[in-house]
XYZ file of N, CA and C in Angstrom:
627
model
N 198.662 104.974 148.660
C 198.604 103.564 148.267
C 199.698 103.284 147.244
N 200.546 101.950 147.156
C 201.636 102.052 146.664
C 201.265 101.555 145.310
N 201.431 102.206 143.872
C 201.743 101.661 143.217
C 201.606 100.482 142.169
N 200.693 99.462 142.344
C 201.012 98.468 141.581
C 201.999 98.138 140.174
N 203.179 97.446 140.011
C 203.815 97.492 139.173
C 203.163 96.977 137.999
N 203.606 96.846 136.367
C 202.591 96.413 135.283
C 203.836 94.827 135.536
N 204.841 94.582 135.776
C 205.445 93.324 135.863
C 204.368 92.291 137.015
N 203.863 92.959 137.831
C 202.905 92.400 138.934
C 201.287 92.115 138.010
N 200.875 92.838 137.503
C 199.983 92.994 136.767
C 199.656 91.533 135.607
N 201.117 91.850 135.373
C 201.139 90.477 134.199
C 201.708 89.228 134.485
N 202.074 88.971 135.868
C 202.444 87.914 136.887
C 200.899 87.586 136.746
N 200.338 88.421 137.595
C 198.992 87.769 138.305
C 197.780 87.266 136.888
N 198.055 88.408 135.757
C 196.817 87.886 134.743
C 197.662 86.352 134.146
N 198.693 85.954 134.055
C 199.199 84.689 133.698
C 198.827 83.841 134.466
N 198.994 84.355 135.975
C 198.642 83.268 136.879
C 197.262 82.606 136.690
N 196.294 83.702 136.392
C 194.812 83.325 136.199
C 194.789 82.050 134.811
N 195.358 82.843 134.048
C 195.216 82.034 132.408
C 195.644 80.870 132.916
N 197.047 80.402 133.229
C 197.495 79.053 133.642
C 196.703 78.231 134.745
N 196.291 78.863 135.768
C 195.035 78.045 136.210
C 193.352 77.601 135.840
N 193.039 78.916 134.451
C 191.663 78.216 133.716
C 192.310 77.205 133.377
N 193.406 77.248 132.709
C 193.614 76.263 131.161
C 193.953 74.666 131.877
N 194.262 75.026 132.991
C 194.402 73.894 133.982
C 192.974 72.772 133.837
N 192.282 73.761 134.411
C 191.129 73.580 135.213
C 189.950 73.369 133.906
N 189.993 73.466 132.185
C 189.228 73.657 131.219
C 189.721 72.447 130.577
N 191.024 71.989 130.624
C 191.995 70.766 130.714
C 191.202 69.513 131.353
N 191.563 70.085 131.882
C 190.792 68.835 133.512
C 189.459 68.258 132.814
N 188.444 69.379 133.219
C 187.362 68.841 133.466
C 186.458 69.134 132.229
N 186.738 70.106 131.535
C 185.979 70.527 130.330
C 185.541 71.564 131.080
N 185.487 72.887 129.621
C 184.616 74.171 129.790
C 183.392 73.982 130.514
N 182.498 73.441 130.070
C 181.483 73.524 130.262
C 181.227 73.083 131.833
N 182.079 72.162 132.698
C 181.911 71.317 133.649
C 182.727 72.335 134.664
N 183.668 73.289 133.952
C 184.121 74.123 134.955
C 183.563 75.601 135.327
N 183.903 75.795 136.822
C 183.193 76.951 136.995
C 183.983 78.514 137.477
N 183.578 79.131 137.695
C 184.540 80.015 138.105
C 184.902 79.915 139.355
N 184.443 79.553 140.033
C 184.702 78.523 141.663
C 185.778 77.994 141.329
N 185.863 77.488 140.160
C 186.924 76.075 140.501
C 188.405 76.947 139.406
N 188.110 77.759 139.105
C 189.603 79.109 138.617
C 189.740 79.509 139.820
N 188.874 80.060 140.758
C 189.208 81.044 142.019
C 190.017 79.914 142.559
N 189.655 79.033 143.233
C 190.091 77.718 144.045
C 191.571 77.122 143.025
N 191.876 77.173 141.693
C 192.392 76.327 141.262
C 193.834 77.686 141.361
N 193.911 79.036 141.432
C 194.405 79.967 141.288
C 194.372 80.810 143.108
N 193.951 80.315 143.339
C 193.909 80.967 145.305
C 194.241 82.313 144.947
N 192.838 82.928 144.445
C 192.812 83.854 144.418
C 191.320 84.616 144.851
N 190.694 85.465 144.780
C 189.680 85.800 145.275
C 188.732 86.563 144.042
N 187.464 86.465 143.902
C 186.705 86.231 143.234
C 187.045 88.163 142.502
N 187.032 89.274 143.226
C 187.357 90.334 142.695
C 188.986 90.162 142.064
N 189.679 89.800 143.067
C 191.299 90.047 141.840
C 190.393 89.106 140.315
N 190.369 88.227 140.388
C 190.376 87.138 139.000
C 189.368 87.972 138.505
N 187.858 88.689 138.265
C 187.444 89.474 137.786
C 187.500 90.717 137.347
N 188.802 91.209 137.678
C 189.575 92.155 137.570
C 190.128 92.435 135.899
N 190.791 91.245 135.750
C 191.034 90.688 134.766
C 190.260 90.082 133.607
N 189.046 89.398 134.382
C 188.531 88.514 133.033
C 187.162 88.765 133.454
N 186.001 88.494 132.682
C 184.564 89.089 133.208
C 184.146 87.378 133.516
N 184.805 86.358 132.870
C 184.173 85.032 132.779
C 184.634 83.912 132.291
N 184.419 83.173 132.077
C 185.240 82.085 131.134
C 185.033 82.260 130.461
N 184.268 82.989 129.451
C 184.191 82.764 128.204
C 185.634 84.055 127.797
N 185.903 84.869 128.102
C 186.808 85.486 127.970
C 187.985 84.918 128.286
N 187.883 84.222 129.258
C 189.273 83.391 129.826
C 190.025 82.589 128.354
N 188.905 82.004 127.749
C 188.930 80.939 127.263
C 189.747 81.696 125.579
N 188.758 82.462 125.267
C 189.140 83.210 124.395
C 190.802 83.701 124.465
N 191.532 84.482 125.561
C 192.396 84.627 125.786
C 193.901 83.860 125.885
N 192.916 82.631 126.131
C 193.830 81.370 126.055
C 194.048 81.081 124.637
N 192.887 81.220 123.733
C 193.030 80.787 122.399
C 193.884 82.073 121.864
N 193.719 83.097 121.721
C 194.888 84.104 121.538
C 196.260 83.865 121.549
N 196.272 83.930 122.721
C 198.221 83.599 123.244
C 198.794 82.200 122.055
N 197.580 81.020 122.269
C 198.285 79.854 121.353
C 198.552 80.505 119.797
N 197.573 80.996 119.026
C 197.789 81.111 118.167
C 198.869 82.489 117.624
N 199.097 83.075 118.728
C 199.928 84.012 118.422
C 200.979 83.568 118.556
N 201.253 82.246 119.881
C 202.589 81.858 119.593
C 203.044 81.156 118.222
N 201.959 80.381 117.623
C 202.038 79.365 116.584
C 202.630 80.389 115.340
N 202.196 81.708 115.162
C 202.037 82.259 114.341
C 204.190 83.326 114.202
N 204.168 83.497 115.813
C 205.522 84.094 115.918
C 206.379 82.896 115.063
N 206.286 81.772 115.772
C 207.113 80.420 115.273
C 207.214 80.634 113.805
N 206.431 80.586 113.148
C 206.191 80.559 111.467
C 206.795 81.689 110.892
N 206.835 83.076 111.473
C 206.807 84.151 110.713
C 208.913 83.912 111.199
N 209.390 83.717 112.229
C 210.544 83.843 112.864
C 211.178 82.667 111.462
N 210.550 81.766 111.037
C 210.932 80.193 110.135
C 211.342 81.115 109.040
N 210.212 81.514 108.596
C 210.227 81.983 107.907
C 211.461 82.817 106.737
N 212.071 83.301 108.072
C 213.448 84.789 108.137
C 214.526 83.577 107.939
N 214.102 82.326 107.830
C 215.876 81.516 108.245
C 216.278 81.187 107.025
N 217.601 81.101 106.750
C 217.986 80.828 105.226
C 218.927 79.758 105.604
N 218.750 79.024 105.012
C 217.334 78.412 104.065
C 216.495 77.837 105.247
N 215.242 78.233 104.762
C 213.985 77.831 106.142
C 213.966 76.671 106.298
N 213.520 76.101 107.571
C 213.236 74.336 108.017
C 212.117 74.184 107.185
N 212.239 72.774 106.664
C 211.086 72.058 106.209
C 209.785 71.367 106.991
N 208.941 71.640 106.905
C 208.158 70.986 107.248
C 208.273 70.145 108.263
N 209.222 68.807 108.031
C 209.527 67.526 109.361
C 210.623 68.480 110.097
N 211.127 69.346 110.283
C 211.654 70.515 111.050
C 210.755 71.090 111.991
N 209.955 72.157 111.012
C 209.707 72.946 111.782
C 207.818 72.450 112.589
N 207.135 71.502 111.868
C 206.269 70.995 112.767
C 206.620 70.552 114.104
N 207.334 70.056 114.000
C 207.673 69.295 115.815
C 208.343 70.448 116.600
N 208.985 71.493 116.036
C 209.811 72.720 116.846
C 208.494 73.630 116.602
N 207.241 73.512 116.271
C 206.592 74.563 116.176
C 205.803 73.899 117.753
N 205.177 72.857 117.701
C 205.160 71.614 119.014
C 205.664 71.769 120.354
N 207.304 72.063 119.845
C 208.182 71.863 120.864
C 208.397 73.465 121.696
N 207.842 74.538 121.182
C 207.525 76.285 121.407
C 206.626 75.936 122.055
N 205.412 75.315 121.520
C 204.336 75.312 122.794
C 204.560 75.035 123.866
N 204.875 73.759 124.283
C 205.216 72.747 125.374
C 206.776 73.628 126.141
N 207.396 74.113 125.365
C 208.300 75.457 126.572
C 207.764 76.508 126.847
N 206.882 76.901 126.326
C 206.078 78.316 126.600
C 205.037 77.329 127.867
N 204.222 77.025 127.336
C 203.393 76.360 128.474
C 203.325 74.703 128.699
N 203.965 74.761 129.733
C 204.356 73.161 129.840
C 203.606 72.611 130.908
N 202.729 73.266 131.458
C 201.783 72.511 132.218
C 201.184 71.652 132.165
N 201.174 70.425 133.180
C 200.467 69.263 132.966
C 199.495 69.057 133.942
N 199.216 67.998 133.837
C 197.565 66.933 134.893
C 198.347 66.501 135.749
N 197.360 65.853 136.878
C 197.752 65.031 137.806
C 198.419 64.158 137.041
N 198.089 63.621 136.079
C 198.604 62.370 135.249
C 199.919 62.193 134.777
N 200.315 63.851 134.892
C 201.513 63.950 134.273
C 201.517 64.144 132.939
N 200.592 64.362 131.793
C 199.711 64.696 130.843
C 199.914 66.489 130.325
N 200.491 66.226 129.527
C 200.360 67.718 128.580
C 199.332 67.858 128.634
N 198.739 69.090 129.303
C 197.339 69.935 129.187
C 197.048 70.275 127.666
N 197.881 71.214 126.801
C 197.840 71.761 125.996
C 196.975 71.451 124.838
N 197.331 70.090 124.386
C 196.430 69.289 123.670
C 194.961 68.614 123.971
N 194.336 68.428 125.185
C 193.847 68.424 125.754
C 192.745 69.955 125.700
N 193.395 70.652 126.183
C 192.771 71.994 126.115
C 192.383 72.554 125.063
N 193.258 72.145 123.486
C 192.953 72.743 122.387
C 191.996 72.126 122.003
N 191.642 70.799 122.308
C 189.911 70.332 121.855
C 188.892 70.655 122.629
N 188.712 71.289 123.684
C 187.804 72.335 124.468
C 187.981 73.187 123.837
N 188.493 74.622 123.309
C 188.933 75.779 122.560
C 187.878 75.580 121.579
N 188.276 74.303 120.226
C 187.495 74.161 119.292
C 185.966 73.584 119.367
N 186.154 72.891 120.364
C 184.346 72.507 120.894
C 183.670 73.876 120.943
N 184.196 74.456 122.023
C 183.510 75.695 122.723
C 183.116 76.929 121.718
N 184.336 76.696 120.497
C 184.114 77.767 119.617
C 182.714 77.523 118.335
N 182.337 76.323 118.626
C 181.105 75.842 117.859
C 179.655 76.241 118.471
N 179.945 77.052 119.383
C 178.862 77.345 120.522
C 179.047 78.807 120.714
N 179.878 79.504 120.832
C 180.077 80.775 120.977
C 180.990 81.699 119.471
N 180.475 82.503 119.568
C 180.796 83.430 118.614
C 181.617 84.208 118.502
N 181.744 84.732 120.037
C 182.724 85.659 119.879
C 184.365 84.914 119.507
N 184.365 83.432 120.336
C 185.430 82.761 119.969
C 185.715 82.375 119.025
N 184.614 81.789 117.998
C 184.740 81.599 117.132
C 185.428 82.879 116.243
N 185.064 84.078 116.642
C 185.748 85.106 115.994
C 187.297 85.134 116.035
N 187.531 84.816 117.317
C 188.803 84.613 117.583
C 189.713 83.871 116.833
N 189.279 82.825 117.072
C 189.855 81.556 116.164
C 189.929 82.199 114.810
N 188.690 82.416 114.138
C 188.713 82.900 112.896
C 190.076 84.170 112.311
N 189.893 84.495 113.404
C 190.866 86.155 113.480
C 192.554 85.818 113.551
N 192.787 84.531 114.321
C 193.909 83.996 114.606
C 194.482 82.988 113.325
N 193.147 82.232 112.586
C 194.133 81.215 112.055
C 194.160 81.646 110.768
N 193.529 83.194 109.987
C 193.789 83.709 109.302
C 195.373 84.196 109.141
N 195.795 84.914 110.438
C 196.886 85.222 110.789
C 197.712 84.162 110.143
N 197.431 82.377 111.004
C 198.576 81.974 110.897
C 198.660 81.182 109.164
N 197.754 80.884 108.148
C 197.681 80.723 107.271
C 198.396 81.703 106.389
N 198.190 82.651 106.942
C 199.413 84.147 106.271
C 200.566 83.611 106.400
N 200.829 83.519 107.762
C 202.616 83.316 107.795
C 203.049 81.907 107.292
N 202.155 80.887 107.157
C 202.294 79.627 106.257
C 202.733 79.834 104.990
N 201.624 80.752 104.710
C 201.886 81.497 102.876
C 203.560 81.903 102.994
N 204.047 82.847 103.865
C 205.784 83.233 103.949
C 206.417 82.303 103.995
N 206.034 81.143 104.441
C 207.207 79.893 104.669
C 206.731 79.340 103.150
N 205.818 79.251 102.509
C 206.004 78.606 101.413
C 206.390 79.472 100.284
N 206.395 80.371 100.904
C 207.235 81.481 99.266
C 208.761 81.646 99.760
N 209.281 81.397 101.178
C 210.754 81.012 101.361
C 210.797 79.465 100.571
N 210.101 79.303 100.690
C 210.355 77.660 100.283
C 210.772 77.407 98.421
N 209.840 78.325 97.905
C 209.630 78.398 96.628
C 211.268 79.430 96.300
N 211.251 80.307 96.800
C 212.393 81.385 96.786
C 214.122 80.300 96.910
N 213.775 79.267 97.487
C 214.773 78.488 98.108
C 214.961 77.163 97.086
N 214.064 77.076 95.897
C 213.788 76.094 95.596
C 213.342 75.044 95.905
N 212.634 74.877 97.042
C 212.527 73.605 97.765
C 210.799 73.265 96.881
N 210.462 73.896 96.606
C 208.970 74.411 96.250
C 208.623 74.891 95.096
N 207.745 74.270 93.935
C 207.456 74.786 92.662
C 207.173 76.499 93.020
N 207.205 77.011 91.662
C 206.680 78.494 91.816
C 205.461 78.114 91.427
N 204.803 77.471 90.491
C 203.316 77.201 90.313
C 202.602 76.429 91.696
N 203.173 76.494 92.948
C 202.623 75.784 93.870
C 201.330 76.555 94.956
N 200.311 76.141 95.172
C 199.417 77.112 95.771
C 200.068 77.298 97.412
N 200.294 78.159 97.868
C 200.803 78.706 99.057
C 199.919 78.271 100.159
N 198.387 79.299 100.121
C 197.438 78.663 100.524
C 196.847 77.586 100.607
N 196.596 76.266 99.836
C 196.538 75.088 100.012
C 197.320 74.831 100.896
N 198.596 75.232 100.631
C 199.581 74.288 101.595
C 199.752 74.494 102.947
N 199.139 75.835 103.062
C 198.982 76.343 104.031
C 198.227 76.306 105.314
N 196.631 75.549 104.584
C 195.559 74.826 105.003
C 196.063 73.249 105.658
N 197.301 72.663 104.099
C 197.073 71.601 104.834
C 198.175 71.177 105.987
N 198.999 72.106 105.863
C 199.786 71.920 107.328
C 199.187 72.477 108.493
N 198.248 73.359 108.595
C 197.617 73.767 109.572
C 197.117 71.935 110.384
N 196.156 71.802 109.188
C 195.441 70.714 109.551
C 196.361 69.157 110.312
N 197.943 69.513 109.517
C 198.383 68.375 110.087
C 198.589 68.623 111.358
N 199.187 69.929 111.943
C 199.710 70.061 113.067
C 197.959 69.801 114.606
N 197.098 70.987 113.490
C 195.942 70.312 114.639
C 195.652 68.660 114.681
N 195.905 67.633 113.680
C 195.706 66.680 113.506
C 196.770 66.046 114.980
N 197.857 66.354 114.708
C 199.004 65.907 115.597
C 198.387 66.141 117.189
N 197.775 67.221 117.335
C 197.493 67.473 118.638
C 196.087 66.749 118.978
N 195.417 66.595 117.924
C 194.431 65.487 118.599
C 194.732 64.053 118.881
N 195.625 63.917 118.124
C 195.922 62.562 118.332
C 196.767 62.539 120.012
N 197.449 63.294 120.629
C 197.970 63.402 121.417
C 196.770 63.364 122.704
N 195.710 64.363 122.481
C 194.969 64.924 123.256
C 193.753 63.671 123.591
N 193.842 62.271 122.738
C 193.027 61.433 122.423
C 194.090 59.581 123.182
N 194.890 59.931 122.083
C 195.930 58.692 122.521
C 196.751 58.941 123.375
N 197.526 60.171 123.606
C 198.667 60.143 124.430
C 199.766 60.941 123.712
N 200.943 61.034 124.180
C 201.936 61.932 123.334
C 202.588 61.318 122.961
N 203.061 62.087 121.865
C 204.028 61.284 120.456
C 204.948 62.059 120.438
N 206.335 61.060 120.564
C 207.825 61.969 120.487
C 208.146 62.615 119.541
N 208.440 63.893 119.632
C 209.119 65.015 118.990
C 209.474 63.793 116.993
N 210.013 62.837 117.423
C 210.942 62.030 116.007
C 209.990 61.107 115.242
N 208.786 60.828 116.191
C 207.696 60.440 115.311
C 206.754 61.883 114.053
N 206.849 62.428 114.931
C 206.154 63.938 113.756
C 207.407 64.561 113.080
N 208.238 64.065 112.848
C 209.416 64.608 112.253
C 209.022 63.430 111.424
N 209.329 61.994 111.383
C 209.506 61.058 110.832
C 208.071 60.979 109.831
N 206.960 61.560 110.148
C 205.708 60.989 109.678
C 205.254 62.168 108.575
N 205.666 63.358 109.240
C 205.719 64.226 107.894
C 206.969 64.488 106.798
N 208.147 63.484 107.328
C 208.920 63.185 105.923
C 208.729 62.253 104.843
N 208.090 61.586 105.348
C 207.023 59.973 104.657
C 206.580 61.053 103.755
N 205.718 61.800 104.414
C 204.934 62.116 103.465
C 205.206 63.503 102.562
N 206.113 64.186 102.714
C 206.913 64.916 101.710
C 207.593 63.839 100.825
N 207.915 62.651 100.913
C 208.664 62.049 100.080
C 207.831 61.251 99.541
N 206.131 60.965 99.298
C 205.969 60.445 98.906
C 205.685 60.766 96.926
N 205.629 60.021 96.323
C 206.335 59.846 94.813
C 207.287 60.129 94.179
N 208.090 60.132 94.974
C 209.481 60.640 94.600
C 210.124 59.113 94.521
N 209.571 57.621 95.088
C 209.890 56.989 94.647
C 209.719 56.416 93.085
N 208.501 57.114 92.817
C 207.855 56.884 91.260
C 208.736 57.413 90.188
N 209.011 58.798 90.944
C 209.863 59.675 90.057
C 211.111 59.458 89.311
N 212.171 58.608 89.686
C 213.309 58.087 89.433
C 212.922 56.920 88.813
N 211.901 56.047 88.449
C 211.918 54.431 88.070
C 211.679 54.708 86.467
């Protein structure tokens, strides 16, 4: 029997992931079944179990990959001299997702955002995901902390400035950004550039008067 290559291996487990996240997109976790991964992935009920025992693993896996990409983005910012700011690197942290996985809806609709409010629903219900999440956005709050001690290192940034706070609250803007997307629709790359320079600049008009 010939072989299976590990390049084949990791063709086919992508193929699976990109058709849950499709299909968890669509219709919601809860509304989807593993019928509708087999069918949405034309694949057969042993290959796709091969790989994943269920959706709830699927799902989990999906939340992995995002936050590991979110987290490469930050730690890579990080290394740049002098690092992007904030209205930089939010929309290019955005703009990594949407080239890594650019799959959309019938609608023509970024899945991604969409999908990340199933992720966080689902993780209010299950545990092990919730572990996940937990396990992941620790990670990326770390590499937040590196961009704000480049920042501080760079001057851009008090040295008395809490790392962590800031770290929290850009998390929050960027999930903020994606609900709004996942709710209203998508917002160009120059609006989240434009909306988090507002607000880095705000009292700095006070400051000079």
């Amino acid at each position: 029997m010939a072989r299976v290559s590990q390049e084949h291996l990791d063709a086919r487990r992508r193929q699976i992931l990109d058709g849950a996240a499709v299909c968890f997109a669509r219709n919601g976790f809860h509304a989807t079944s593993m019928q509708d991964v087999l069918k949405e992935v034309d694949l057969s009920a042993g290959a796709v179990y091969r790989y994943f025992s269920g959706k709830e693993e699927l799902i989990a896996a999906i939340a992995s990959e995002v936050l590991e990409t979110v987290r490469g983005t930050l730690e890579q910012a990080a290394r740049e001299s002098p690092p992007p700011t904030p209205d930089l690197l939010v929309p290019r942290a955005l703009a990594q997702m949407r080239k890594l996985r650019p799959a959309t809806l019938e609608t023509g609709e970024w899945l991604f955002p969409r999908l990340m409010i199933q992720v966080w629903t689902e993780s209010t219900r299950t545990p092990a995901l919730t572990g996940v999440l937990a396990d992941g956005y620790a990670k990326i709050r770390t590499a937040w902390g590196g961009m704000a001690r480049s920042y501080q290192d760079a001057g851009l940034l008090p040295e008395d400035a809490d790392a962590d706070a800031m770290a929290r609250a850009m998390i929050a803007l960027v999930q903020g950004f994606a609900a709004q997307m996942a709710l209203f629709g998508d917002i160009p790359p120059q609006v989240l550039a434009d909306g988090t320079r507002a607000l880095m600049s705000t009292g700095r008009a006070t400051e000079g008067a």
